[in-house]
Amino acid sequence: MRRTPRRIAFVALPALMAGVLVSTGPAGADPTGTSTTVGSVRAELETRDQVRRVHVKLAGADMLDRVVAAGFDLDHGLKRVPTGIEGEAVVTAEQIAELTAMGVEVLGDDEGFAWSDEADGGIQGAAARAAQPASHDATVRIARADWFTTKGQGFLYVEARTTEGQQEEPVVEMQLENDSGRGTSFGFPRTMSRFVDSGQYMFHRNLFKLDARPNQIRVTSSTGGVTTGKVSDWLEDAPPPLTANPSYKSDFVDGYKHPQQLYSRAKEIARQYPDIAEIVYLPNQTNGYQRKAQATIGGTDQSAVVVSSAAWGHEGGNDITVEFVGRPEADLPLTVEVAGKAVRVLLATDASGAPASTATQVADALKARSQGLIDRAHPYRTNAGTGIVAPTAGPVALTDFLDQKRVGAPEGEVPRGPVTIPVLRIGKHRDGKKPGVLIQAQDHAREWVPATTSLESAERLVHNYRSDRETKKIVDNTDVFFILSNNPDGANYSFYNFASQRKNMTNHCPDATADPGQRNSWGVDLNRNYRVGSGHDGYAGGSTNCVSGTYQGPEELSEPESKNIIWLVEKYSNIKFMMSVHSNGGQLFWQPGAYIADGRITTPRPPLGDEAFYWQSASRILSQVKAHRETVVTPENVGGSSDVLYSSAGNVREDLYYTYGIYAFGWEVGGSVYNPATGDWQGGSFQPEWAGNPELVSGHAETMEYANGIMEMFRVAADWGRDRKDPTSELVPGGGKYRGPVDVRFETSEPATIYYTTDGSRPTLQSPRYAATEFREPGQVFHVTETTTFKWFSVDSAGNIEKNYDPTKNDRRNNYRTATITIARR
């Protein structure tokens, strides 16, 4: 059995639930790798545009939604902290005051949240602990306890829950203790941090340094619950199999690449390696790197007029001039003269010969009488346009503002007009019979590392195919689709005009926000433009404000870039895996990715089997990232994106998973790297210096290590495609006679979904699914108090069914699993 599409009706979502600057050009903003310093570029840009990054703290996801909806641009490097969310905002001095008025706390550089390294004595009165109740009544549960090392330093990460965590008065505290290895006693008490999101208790958690690997931890609630748990290893330290071959080739990308270079190289790869590569062209052209020519004439008060050309700037709009002409005679009417591309507005006069035309009147006259040269003319922003327009000193030239060269940008003009996006397809057998993997980079224009990471992965496939056994297995057993830049228009704007451009360049804004002063805020966030869990359906994280960084567009799939993704997965139905590559948060996540803020109602959580497969795949992928320079993506940054980050309504991952059954990952490359010299985690940026410190923040190092991870994802897909082995499962403890009530659970040999019954009926795909106790936790425990017969079967991620059972047919074999728990009566 293969995976079938999950078409979810979100109208009745609650019923489905069982129980989300100027960033500056780097050194090497020239993709050929020349070395303009980051500092000089940043200083010049920030002085010119008068914007800067500030470290901010928000009370929670609700405040984040309000700030983003108001049009503020927050970096992807957001971090959930116990008392809210921290991140960076790209703002002017005036906007800092606006943020403060909204309740946002502006922090100094050293005021952010940091995990405590020291034991603090734990919660008060911890010595008077209650005995741990039976597991079915447990008030405290450990979700995970992970040990990892990086750069010679050990870390322990713990998540735990209390059933009373929602309680506010008094707030329930949790104490964490650990041993120092097998057979040692518990110690080092710490008060764990409580996390709440959108008013809902999530969990308590901690990350702290340890010099010795603990074997067990103990968690105690201030209300008396106690539980212990074993510590697991997070990620592997084994060398990456894909680079174990001494002749393995890597390190092909020598600097950041703009879209023209990315697409040119993709086509060259297809030409050079026709036996394993080809180009697929996406059908929907982008809007293009082009804008209407504009000018705001007369300042910003009630007499100001915003003028936009009908033609694109490069197609004649930039040749238009507009002049407001005063005349000394009295009682003259408002008229418009056009000579070629020169538009003259002859202002009306009153009885004394003074100008008498209002901004609204001038705008209306330009639209009606400019002989088609002027497309839009209106008062400035929300002005009523009642002010009297003053004559200009001479003709005012309209411009599309695209002819300016940003400091540090590469040489050469950007092609104007709509773009056809090429997809580089690599695979020995491109006939739809091998599992397809879609790598989609640069939905967000300012994120330059995802594009180089994806290109590096493509280069490794074709260059190592004939010389490396592991690479040959990938190419022979998968069908890989690379979209090296899904947002070429915005990416070009980021390279050449405004480094912090996030969205595409399509301007859906009404007159109030369509003046050229807003030009760096236009566009649609492509990763908010999809159909499942969208902002149009009430999910949080997408904005209706067209100048917001997360503007979701006028409707779902309004943009050609998002329509192309849907076209691709529908045309090539063998695509079973997808990675949407972003930066720079240092997270790897999947579903659920969005929630309705009121009640924090997420999109349906994946079945426990899919969730386990995601975690297993993440461990493999991130272990290969670690192998390059010991960068660790920590467990707190892995999982459902709405759980580890925030709600992102209308993201691509939700649509592909729920509509088409595709395992869809989101990856925030970059993020924090542990610096042993300072003992701190140091964050990255969207465009880190390409050849920076190879042990810390570096575009080159991030490209290489995350390419390792993408290569491992191909191996995951190849293994999935070759998987013909049925899973096995057990009820633990098994069937038999028990003197009293007993707790039982299911265990599987691999990530698998279990369908079961307890009413005597045969299990089918409509039977209850074995679920997690709570999100980010293991499977539920059944407290059996009466004699009960469990009937079940398991299905792994590749669709193999245990014992080859067919749940769709009522055959006589009934080769499902069964176990009877007999409770003896006293």
Coordinates of N, CA and C in Angstrom, one line a residue, residues 92-172:
T92 N 13.3 51.8 11.5 CA 13.9 53.1 11.7 C 13.7 53.6 13.1
A93 N 14.3 54.8 13.4 CA 14.1 55.3 14.8 C 12.6 55.6 15.1
E94 N 11.9 56.0 14.1 CA 10.5 56.3 14.3 C 9.7 55.0 14.6
Q95 N 10.1 53.9 13.9 CA 9.4 52.6 14.1 C 9.7 52.0 15.4
I96 N 10.9 52.3 16.0 CA 11.2 51.8 17.3 C 10.2 52.4 18.3
A97 N 9.9 53.7 18.2 CA 8.9 54.3 19.0 C 7.5 53.6 18.9
E98 N 7.1 53.3 17.6 CA 5.9 52.6 17.3 C 5.9 51.2 18.0
L99 N 7.0 50.5 17.9 CA 7.0 49.1 18.5 C 6.9 49.3 20.0
T100 N 7.5 50.2 20.6 CA 7.4 50.4 22.1 C 6.0 50.7 22.5
A101 N 5.3 51.5 21.7 CA 3.9 51.8 22.0 C 3.0 50.6 21.9
M102 N 3.4 49.6 21.1 CA 2.7 48.4 20.9 C 3.0 47.4 22.1
G103 N 3.9 47.7 22.9 CA 4.2 46.9 24.0 C 5.5 46.0 23.8
V104 N 6.2 46.2 22.7 CA 7.4 45.4 22.4 C 8.5 46.0 23.2
E105 N 9.3 45.1 23.8 CA 10.5 45.6 24.6 C 11.7 45.5 23.7
V106 N 12.4 46.7 23.6 CA 13.6 46.8 22.8 C 14.8 46.5 23.7
L107 N 15.5 45.5 23.4 CA 16.6 45.0 24.3 C 18.0 45.5 23.8
G108 N 18.9 45.5 24.8 CA 20.3 45.8 24.4 C 20.9 44.5 23.8
D109 N 22.1 44.6 23.3 CA 22.7 43.5 22.6 C 23.0 42.3 23.6
D110 N 23.1 42.6 24.9 CA 23.4 41.5 25.8 C 22.3 41.2 26.8
E111 N 21.1 41.6 26.4 CA 20.0 41.4 27.3 C 19.1 40.2 26.9
G112 N 19.4 39.4 25.9 CA 18.5 38.4 25.5 C 18.6 37.2 26.5
F113 N 17.6 36.3 26.3 CA 17.5 35.1 27.2 C 18.7 34.2 26.9
A114 N 19.2 33.6 28.0 CA 20.2 32.6 27.9 C 19.9 31.6 29.0
W115 N 20.1 30.3 28.6 CA 19.9 29.2 29.6 C 20.9 29.4 30.7
S116 N 20.5 29.1 31.9 CA 21.4 29.2 33.1 C 22.4 28.0 33.0
D117 N 23.7 28.3 33.3 CA 24.7 27.2 33.4 C 24.8 26.7 34.8
E118 N 24.3 27.4 35.8 CA 24.5 27.1 37.2 C 23.3 26.5 37.8
A119 N 23.5 25.5 38.7 CA 22.4 25.0 39.5 C 21.9 26.1 40.4
D120 N 20.5 26.2 40.6 CA 20.0 27.3 41.3 C 19.2 26.8 42.6
G121 N 19.4 25.5 42.9 CA 18.8 25.0 44.1 C 17.4 24.5 43.9
G122 N 16.9 24.7 42.7 CA 15.6 24.1 42.4 C 14.4 24.8 43.0
I123 N 13.2 24.3 42.9 CA 12.0 24.9 43.5 C 12.1 24.8 45.0
Q124 N 11.4 25.7 45.6 CA 11.3 25.8 47.1 C 10.5 24.5 47.6
G125 N 11.0 24.0 48.6 CA 10.3 22.9 49.3 C 10.4 21.6 48.5
A126 N 11.4 21.5 47.6 CA 11.5 20.3 46.8 C 11.8 19.0 47.6
A127 N 12.3 19.2 48.8 CA 12.6 18.0 49.6 C 11.3 17.2 50.0
A128 N 10.2 18.0 50.1 CA 9.0 17.3 50.5 C 8.2 16.8 49.3
R129 N 8.9 15.8 48.6 CA 8.2 15.3 47.4 C 7.2 14.2 47.7
A130 N 6.2 14.2 46.9 CA 5.2 13.1 47.0 C 5.8 11.9 46.2
A131 N 5.3 10.8 46.5 CA 5.7 9.6 45.8 C 5.0 9.7 44.4
Q132 N 5.7 9.2 43.4 CA 5.2 9.2 42.0 C 4.0 8.3 41.9
P133 N 2.9 8.8 41.4 CA 1.7 7.9 41.3 C 1.9 7.0 40.1
A134 N 0.9 6.0 40.0 CA 0.9 5.1 38.9 C 0.9 5.9 37.5
S135 N 1.5 5.3 36.5 CA 1.7 6.0 35.3 C 0.5 6.6 34.6
H136 N -0.7 5.9 34.8 CA -1.9 6.4 34.2 C -2.4 7.6 34.9
D137 N -1.9 7.9 36.1 CA -2.3 9.1 36.9 C -1.2 10.1 37.0
A138 N -0.1 9.9 36.2 CA 1.1 10.7 36.4 C 0.8 12.2 36.2
T139 N 1.2 13.0 37.1 CA 1.1 14.4 36.9 C 2.3 15.0 36.3
V140 N 3.4 14.3 36.2 CA 4.6 14.8 35.5 C 5.0 13.7 34.5
R141 N 5.4 14.2 33.3 CA 5.9 13.3 32.2 C 7.1 13.9 31.6
I142 N 8.0 13.1 31.2 CA 9.2 13.5 30.5 C 9.0 13.3 29.0
A143 N 9.0 14.3 28.2 CA 8.8 14.1 26.8 C 10.1 13.7 26.1
R144 N 11.2 14.3 26.5 CA 12.5 13.9 26.0 C 13.6 14.4 26.9
A145 N 14.7 13.7 26.8 CA 15.9 14.0 27.6 C 17.1 13.7 26.6
D146 N 17.8 14.7 26.1 CA 18.8 14.4 25.0 C 20.1 15.0 25.4
W147 N 21.1 14.2 25.1 CA 22.5 14.5 25.4 C 23.2 14.7 24.0
F148 N 24.0 15.8 23.9 CA 24.8 15.9 22.7 C 26.1 16.7 23.1
T149 N 27.1 16.6 22.2 CA 28.3 17.4 22.4 C 28.6 18.2 21.1
T150 N 29.2 19.3 21.3 CA 29.6 20.2 20.2 C 30.9 21.0 20.6
K151 N 31.9 20.9 19.7 CA 33.1 21.7 20.0 C 33.7 21.3 21.4
G152 N 33.6 20.1 21.8 CA 34.1 19.6 23.1 C 33.3 19.9 24.3
Q153 N 32.1 20.4 24.1 CA 31.2 20.7 25.3 C 30.0 19.9 25.2
G154 N 29.6 19.3 26.4 CA 28.4 18.6 26.5 C 27.2 19.4 26.9
F155 N 26.0 19.0 26.4 CA 24.8 19.7 26.7 C 23.7 18.6 27.0
L156 N 22.8 19.0 27.9 CA 21.6 18.2 28.2 C 20.4 19.0 27.9
Y157 N 19.5 18.5 27.1 CA 18.2 19.2 26.8 C 17.1 18.4 27.3
V158 N 16.1 19.0 28.0 CA 15.0 18.2 28.6 C 13.7 19.0 28.4
E159 N 12.7 18.2 28.0 CA 11.3 18.7 27.9 C 10.5 17.9 28.9
A160 N 9.7 18.5 29.7 CA 8.8 17.7 30.6 C 7.5 18.5 30.7
R161 N 6.4 17.8 31.1 CA 5.1 18.4 31.2 C 4.5 18.0 32.6
T162 N 3.7 18.9 33.1 CA 2.9 18.6 34.2 C 1.4 18.8 33.8
T163 N 0.6 17.9 34.3 CA -0.9 18.0 33.9 C -1.5 19.3 34.5
E164 N -0.8 20.0 35.4 CA -1.3 21.2 36.0 C -0.6 22.4 35.5
G165 N 0.1 22.3 34.3 CA 0.9 23.4 33.8 C 0.2 24.6 33.4
Q166 N -1.1 24.4 33.0 CA -1.9 25.6 32.6 C -2.3 26.5 33.8
Q167 N -2.1 26.0 35.0 CA -2.5 26.7 36.2 C -1.6 28.0 36.3
E168 N -2.3 29.1 36.6 CA -1.6 30.4 36.7 C -1.4 30.9 38.1
E169 N -2.3 30.5 39.0 CA -2.2 31.0 40.4 C -2.2 29.8 41.4
P170 N -1.1 29.4 42.0 CA 0.2 29.9 41.6 C 0.7 29.1 40.4
V171 N 1.7 29.6 39.7 CA 2.3 28.9 38.6 C 3.0 27.7 39.1
V172 N 2.8 26.6 38.4 CA 3.5 25.3 38.8 C 4.9 25.3 38.3

